[in-house]
Short mmCIF file of C-alpha atoms in Angstrom, two decimals:
data_model
loop_
_atom_site.label_atom_id
_atom_site.label_comp_id
_atom_site.label_asym_id
_atom_site.label_seq_id
_atom_site.Cartn_x
_atom_site.Cartn_y
_atom_site.Cartn_z
CA UNK A 1442 -99.32 -19.66 14.69
CA UNK A 1443 -101.90 -19.63 11.96
CA UNK A 1444 -102.84 -17.72 8.87
CA UNK A 1445 -106.15 -16.51 8.50
CA UNK A 1446 -107.85 -14.96 5.10
CA UNK A 1447 -110.50 -12.85 5.41
CA UNK A 1448 -112.33 -12.67 1.97
CA UNK A 1449 -114.74 -9.85 0.93
CA UNK A 1450 -118.18 -10.55 1.92
CA UNK A 1451 -121.31 -10.00 0.11
CA UNK A 1452 -122.28 -6.65 1.39
CA UNK A 1453 -125.81 -6.40 -0.17
CA UNK A 1454 -128.34 -8.31 -2.03
CA UNK A 1455 -126.00 -10.20 -4.11
CA UNK A 1456 -123.45 -7.67 -5.31
CA UNK A 1457 -120.69 -9.15 -7.25
CA UNK A 1458 -118.41 -6.42 -6.43
CA UNK A 1459 -117.47 -3.60 -4.40
CA UNK A 1460 -115.32 -0.76 -4.55
CA UNK A 1461 -112.51 -0.16 -1.97
CA UNK A 1462 -112.77 3.21 -0.43
CA UNK A 1463 -110.30 3.06 2.40
CA UNK A 1464 -108.08 1.14 4.67
CA UNK A 1465 -108.28 1.60 8.10
CA UNK A 1466 -105.08 -0.78 8.67
CA UNK A 1467 -101.86 -1.30 7.17
CA UNK A 1468 -99.48 -4.03 7.11
CA UNK A 1469 -97.79 -4.83 10.47
CA UNK A 1470 -100.89 -3.73 12.56
CA UNK A 1471 -102.18 -5.50 15.28
CA UNK A 1472 -105.95 -5.63 15.17
CA UNK A 1473 -108.66 -6.70 17.57
CA UNK A 1474 -111.71 -8.91 16.65
CA UNK A 1475 -114.41 -6.50 15.33
CA UNK A 1476 -112.05 -3.66 14.56
CA UNK A 1477 -112.96 -1.63 11.55
CA UNK A 1478 -110.30 -2.54 8.82
CA UNK A 1479 -111.52 -0.98 5.78
CA UNK A 1480 -114.40 0.83 3.90
CA UNK A 1481 -116.08 -0.58 0.47
CA UNK A 1482 -118.80 0.97 -1.48
CA UNK A 1483 -121.67 -0.65 -3.50
CA UNK A 1484 -124.27 0.98 -5.78
CA UNK A 1485 -126.34 1.23 -2.54
CA UNK A 1486 -124.18 2.10 0.32
CA UNK A 1487 -120.86 2.54 1.92
CA UNK A 1488 -119.88 -0.17 4.40
CA UNK A 1489 -117.41 -0.71 7.10
CA UNK A 1490 -116.02 -4.02 7.14
CA UNK A 1491 -114.60 -5.46 10.53
CA UNK A 1492 -112.00 -7.85 11.40
CA UNK A 1493 -113.44 -11.29 12.11
CA UNK A 1494 -110.24 -12.42 14.19
CA UNK A 1495 -107.66 -10.85 16.40
CA UNK A 1496 -104.31 -11.01 14.93
CA UNK A 1497 -101.62 -9.14 13.02
CA UNK A 1498 -102.16 -7.83 9.38
CA UNK A 1499 -99.81 -9.71 6.92
CA UNK A 1500 -101.30 -8.55 3.75
CA UNK A 1501 -103.86 -6.31 2.35
CA UNK A 1502 -105.09 -6.52 -1.02
CA UNK A 1503 -106.35 -3.67 -2.93
CA UNK A 1504 -105.99 -0.23 -3.38
CA UNK A 1505 -108.51 2.45 -2.92
CA UNK A 1506 -110.58 3.20 -5.83
CA UNK A 1507 -110.08 -0.40 -6.91
CA UNK A 1508 -113.03 -2.85 -7.76
CA UNK A 1509 -112.97 -5.80 -5.58
CA UNK A 1510 -114.80 -9.12 -6.37
CA UNK A 1511 -116.93 -10.51 -3.67
CA UNK A 1512 -115.23 -13.86 -2.11
CA UNK A 1513 -111.76 -12.46 -3.09
CA UNK A 1514 -108.83 -12.24 -0.34
CA UNK A 1515 -109.10 -8.88 1.13
CA UNK A 1516 -106.83 -9.08 4.23
CA UNK A 1517 -104.40 -11.67 5.64
CA UNK A 1518 -103.82 -12.01 9.20
CA UNK A 1519 -101.33 -14.18 11.51
CA UNK A 1520 -103.53 -15.68 14.28
CA UNK A 1521 -102.87 -17.75 17.23
CA UNK A 1522 -104.11 -20.97 16.56
CA UNK A 1523 -104.87 -22.87 13.20
CA UNK A 1524 -106.52 -20.41 11.14
CA UNK A 1525 -108.46 -20.92 8.04
CA UNK A 1526 -105.63 -21.38 5.52
CA UNK A 1527 -102.51 -22.73 5.05
CA UNK A 1528 -99.15 -20.86 5.51
CA UNK A 1529 -98.05 -19.47 2.29
CA UNK A 1530 -95.52 -21.62 0.94
CA UNK A 1531 -92.33 -20.12 0.20
CA UNK A 1532 -91.77 -19.00 -3.63
CA UNK A 1533 -90.01 -21.67 -5.28
CA UNK A 1534 -86.36 -20.87 -6.05
CA UNK A 1535 -85.83 -20.84 -9.65
CA UNK A 1536 -83.29 -23.49 -10.69
CA UNK A 1537 -80.59 -21.70 -12.71
CA UNK A 1538 -80.45 -23.00 -16.32
CA UNK A 1539 -77.60 -25.47 -17.02
CA UNK A 1540 -74.83 -24.04 -18.48
CA UNK A 1541 -74.71 -25.28 -21.94
CA UNK A 1542 -72.11 -27.75 -22.30
CA UNK A 1543 -68.80 -26.24 -24.06
CA UNK A 1544 -68.58 -26.58 -27.86
CA UNK A 1545 -65.24 -28.17 -29.13
CA UNK A 1546 -63.34 -25.26 -30.44
CA UNK A 1547 -62.24 -25.79 -33.79
CA UNK A 1548 -58.53 -25.34 -33.96
CA UNK A 1549 -57.89 -22.37 -36.06
CA UNK A 1550 -56.92 -23.54 -39.77
CA UNK A 1551 -53.15 -23.64 -40.20
CA UNK A 1552 -51.80 -20.78 -42.20
CA UNK A 1553 -50.64 -21.86 -45.89
CA UNK A 1554 -47.26 -22.82 -46.00
CA UNK A 1555 -45.06 -19.76 -47.18
CA UNK A 1556 -44.37 -19.67 -50.68
CA UNK A 1557 -40.62 -19.60 -51.43
CA UNK A 1558 -39.82 -16.11 -52.51
CA UNK A 1559 -38.77 -15.40 -55.81
CA UNK A 1560 -35.24 -14.61 -56.10
CA UNK A 1561 -34.59 -10.84 -56.64
CA UNK A 1562 -34.58 -9.90 -60.02
CA UNK A 1563 -31.40 -8.09 -61.21
CA UNK A 1564 -31.44 -4.38 -61.66
CA UNK A 1565 -33.47 -3.76 -64.84
CA UNK A 1566 -31.47 -1.29 -67.05
CA UNK A 1567 -28.21 -1.82 -65.80
CA UNK A 1568 -25.50 -2.72 -68.35
CA UNK A 1569 -21.92 -1.74 -68.19
CA UNK A 1570 -20.28 -1.39 -65.02
CA UNK A 1571 -17.08 0.90 -64.61
CA UNK A 1572 -14.74 -0.08 -62.10
CA UNK A 1573 -12.38 1.92 -60.00
CA UNK A 1574 -8.92 1.75 -61.67
CA UNK A 1575 -5.67 1.99 -59.76
CA UNK A 1576 -4.84 5.28 -59.66
CA UNK A 1577 -1.10 5.45 -58.58
CA UNK A 1578 1.45 2.92 -57.98
CA UNK A 1579 -0.48 -0.29 -56.80
CA UNK A 1580 -2.76 1.84 -54.31
CA UNK A 1581 -5.47 -0.42 -52.96
CA UNK A 1582 -8.28 2.05 -52.67
CA UNK A 1583 -9.05 5.73 -52.95
CA UNK A 1584 -11.28 8.04 -51.24
CA UNK A 1585 -14.59 9.24 -53.28
CA UNK A 1586 -14.38 13.05 -52.80
CA UNK A 1587 -17.29 14.04 -55.21
CA UNK A 1588 -19.57 13.15 -58.07
CA UNK A 1589 -19.87 15.08 -61.20
CA UNK A 1590 -22.57 13.40 -62.44
CA UNK A 1591 -26.23 11.84 -60.88
CA UNK A 1592 -28.42 8.96 -61.77
CA UNK A 1593 -30.28 9.72 -65.06
CA UNK A 1594 -27.49 11.59 -66.73
CA UNK A 1595 -26.44 11.17 -70.03
CA UNK A 1596 -22.53 11.64 -70.46
CA UNK A 1597 -19.98 11.35 -73.20
CA UNK A 1598 -17.13 9.50 -73.46
CA UNK A 1599 -14.34 10.91 -71.55
CA UNK A 1600 -16.59 13.42 -69.45
CA UNK A 1601 -15.57 13.69 -66.07
CA UNK A 1602 -17.47 11.15 -63.66
CA UNK A 1603 -15.92 11.82 -60.17
CA UNK A 1604 -13.08 12.91 -58.15
CA UNK A 1605 -11.06 10.60 -56.16
CA UNK A 1606 -8.13 11.04 -53.68
CA UNK A 1607 -5.37 8.85 -52.85
CA UNK A 1608 -2.18 9.66 -50.13
CA UNK A 1609 -0.37 11.07 -53.17
CA UNK A 1610 -3.00 13.21 -55.19
CA UNK A 1611 -6.76 13.90 -55.97
CA UNK A 1612 -7.54 12.51 -59.62
CA UNK A 1613 -10.43 13.04 -62.01
CA UNK A 1614 -11.87 9.88 -63.35
CA UNK A 1615 -13.28 10.24 -66.83
CA UNK A 1616 -16.16 7.74 -68.48
CA UNK A 1617 -14.76 5.28 -70.76
CA UNK A 1618 -18.23 5.26 -72.73
CA UNK A 1619 -20.82 7.34 -73.75
CA UNK A 1620 -24.22 6.38 -72.02
CA UNK A 1621 -26.80 7.12 -69.39
CA UNK A 1622 -25.93 6.83 -65.47
CA UNK A 1623 -27.70 4.10 -63.94
CA UNK A 1624 -26.13 3.40 -60.52
CA UNK A 1625 -23.65 5.33 -58.56
CA UNK A 1626 -21.54 3.37 -56.12
CA UNK A 1627 -20.47 5.14 -53.06
CA UNK A 1628 -20.91 8.51 -51.40
CA UNK A 1629 -18.37 11.21 -50.93
CA UNK A 1630 -16.10 10.58 -48.22
CA UNK A 1631 -16.56 7.00 -48.49
CA UNK A 1632 -13.54 4.64 -49.43
CA UNK A 1633 -13.55 2.93 -52.69
CA UNK A 1634 -11.71 -0.28 -53.29
CA UNK A 1635 -9.60 -0.33 -56.32
CA UNK A 1636 -11.40 -2.73 -58.88
CA UNK A 1637 -14.83 -2.14 -57.13
CA UNK A 1638 -17.52 -0.98 -58.99
CA UNK A 1639 -17.81 2.85 -59.50
CA UNK A 1640 -20.31 3.75 -62.23
CA UNK A 1641 -22.95 1.39 -63.72
CA UNK A 1642 -24.55 2.57 -67.08
CA UNK A 1643 -28.01 1.66 -68.45
CA UNK A 1644 -27.83 -0.87 -71.08
CA UNK A 1645 -27.82 -4.92 -71.73
CA UNK A 1646 -26.53 -6.43 -68.65
CA UNK A 1647 -23.43 -8.56 -68.42
CA UNK A 1648 -20.77 -6.18 -69.66
CA UNK A 1649 -18.59 -4.41 -67.73
CA UNK A 1650 -15.52 -2.00 -68.02
CA UNK A 1651 -12.28 -3.37 -66.72
CA UNK A 1652 -10.22 -1.79 -64.27
CA UNK A 1653 -7.05 -1.65 -66.14
CA UNK A 1654 -4.10 -0.53 -64.13
CA UNK A 1655 -3.04 3.41 -64.59
CA UNK A 1656 0.07 4.93 -64.35
CA UNK A 1657 0.35 8.04 -62.17
CA UNK A 1658 3.47 9.89 -61.65
CA UNK A 1659 4.33 11.51 -58.12
CA UNK A 1660 3.85 14.96 -58.75
CA UNK A 1661 6.20 17.40 -57.08
CA UNK A 1662 5.13 20.27 -54.78
CA UNK A 1663 3.47 23.09 -56.92
CA UNK A 1664 3.42 20.97 -60.01
CA UNK A 1665 0.89 19.25 -62.05
CA UNK A 1666 1.04 15.35 -62.10
CA UNK A 1667 0.36 13.29 -64.95
CA UNK A 1668 -1.74 10.10 -65.02
CA UNK A 1669 -2.51 8.12 -68.11
CA UNK A 1670 -2.93 4.52 -69.36
CA UNK A 1671 -5.69 2.18 -69.97
CA UNK A 1672 -7.64 3.08 -66.91
CA UNK A 1673 -9.01 6.26 -68.80
CA UNK A 1674 -8.18 8.57 -66.23
CA UNK A 1675 -7.83 12.36 -67.26
CA UNK A 1676 -4.55 13.43 -67.29
CA UNK A 1677 -5.07 16.14 -64.72
CA UNK A 1678 -3.90 16.72 -60.89
CA UNK A 1679 -6.03 18.54 -58.79
CA UNK A 1680 -4.45 18.97 -55.71
CA UNK A 1681 -1.03 17.22 -54.51
CA UNK A 1682 -1.14 15.95 -51.06
CA UNK A 1683 0.98 17.97 -48.43
CA UNK A 1684 4.67 16.31 -48.06
CA UNK A 1685 4.22 14.26 -51.26
#
């Protein structure tokens, strides 16, 4: 099989181009030699163009209304024999662009070494610390019943700070100094160790109120027990424990 290219002939006295008026064939049609394949028009006349060969239409160049240059391809045929043109070369396959070489990735910068954290500063404004005194015959701990003050309160010496309860009595704890409450150590219902911090007062740090042992008599049922001594417990019995 060969390839035959039919070019637009000179259709009238040196005309350089002609307008394509209509096609009489389409791609895929099998035509005979001298079969009308298209109409073209010059400024003088409309001319029917016939096929110079028998074959199969493989390409039709141009659209109706388009100006075609004389000598340019008009129709291409697949014909028996060699034809008058080389077979169309297959379109070159575009070679994929080489992938760019991977760039060496720079390792992320190591985070700066963590600075040693500064030691926690002591609580500012906390000075004298009042510790829970022995509230009765060597008791190791007492339950905090309630607070009578809160942080920020200014209290007088011997003012009631809290109530604590042992297995013998409930005792009111009074302040050993006049000052401002900075910290309350403990929550109601919590068991506090004798000698442990109870109240911290605002002021210069470093001083503390020692938990001097107190002497608390065991109250009889229905009587008020007396608690006295260096522990600065207020001599008052609030409620005797049942069965004391």
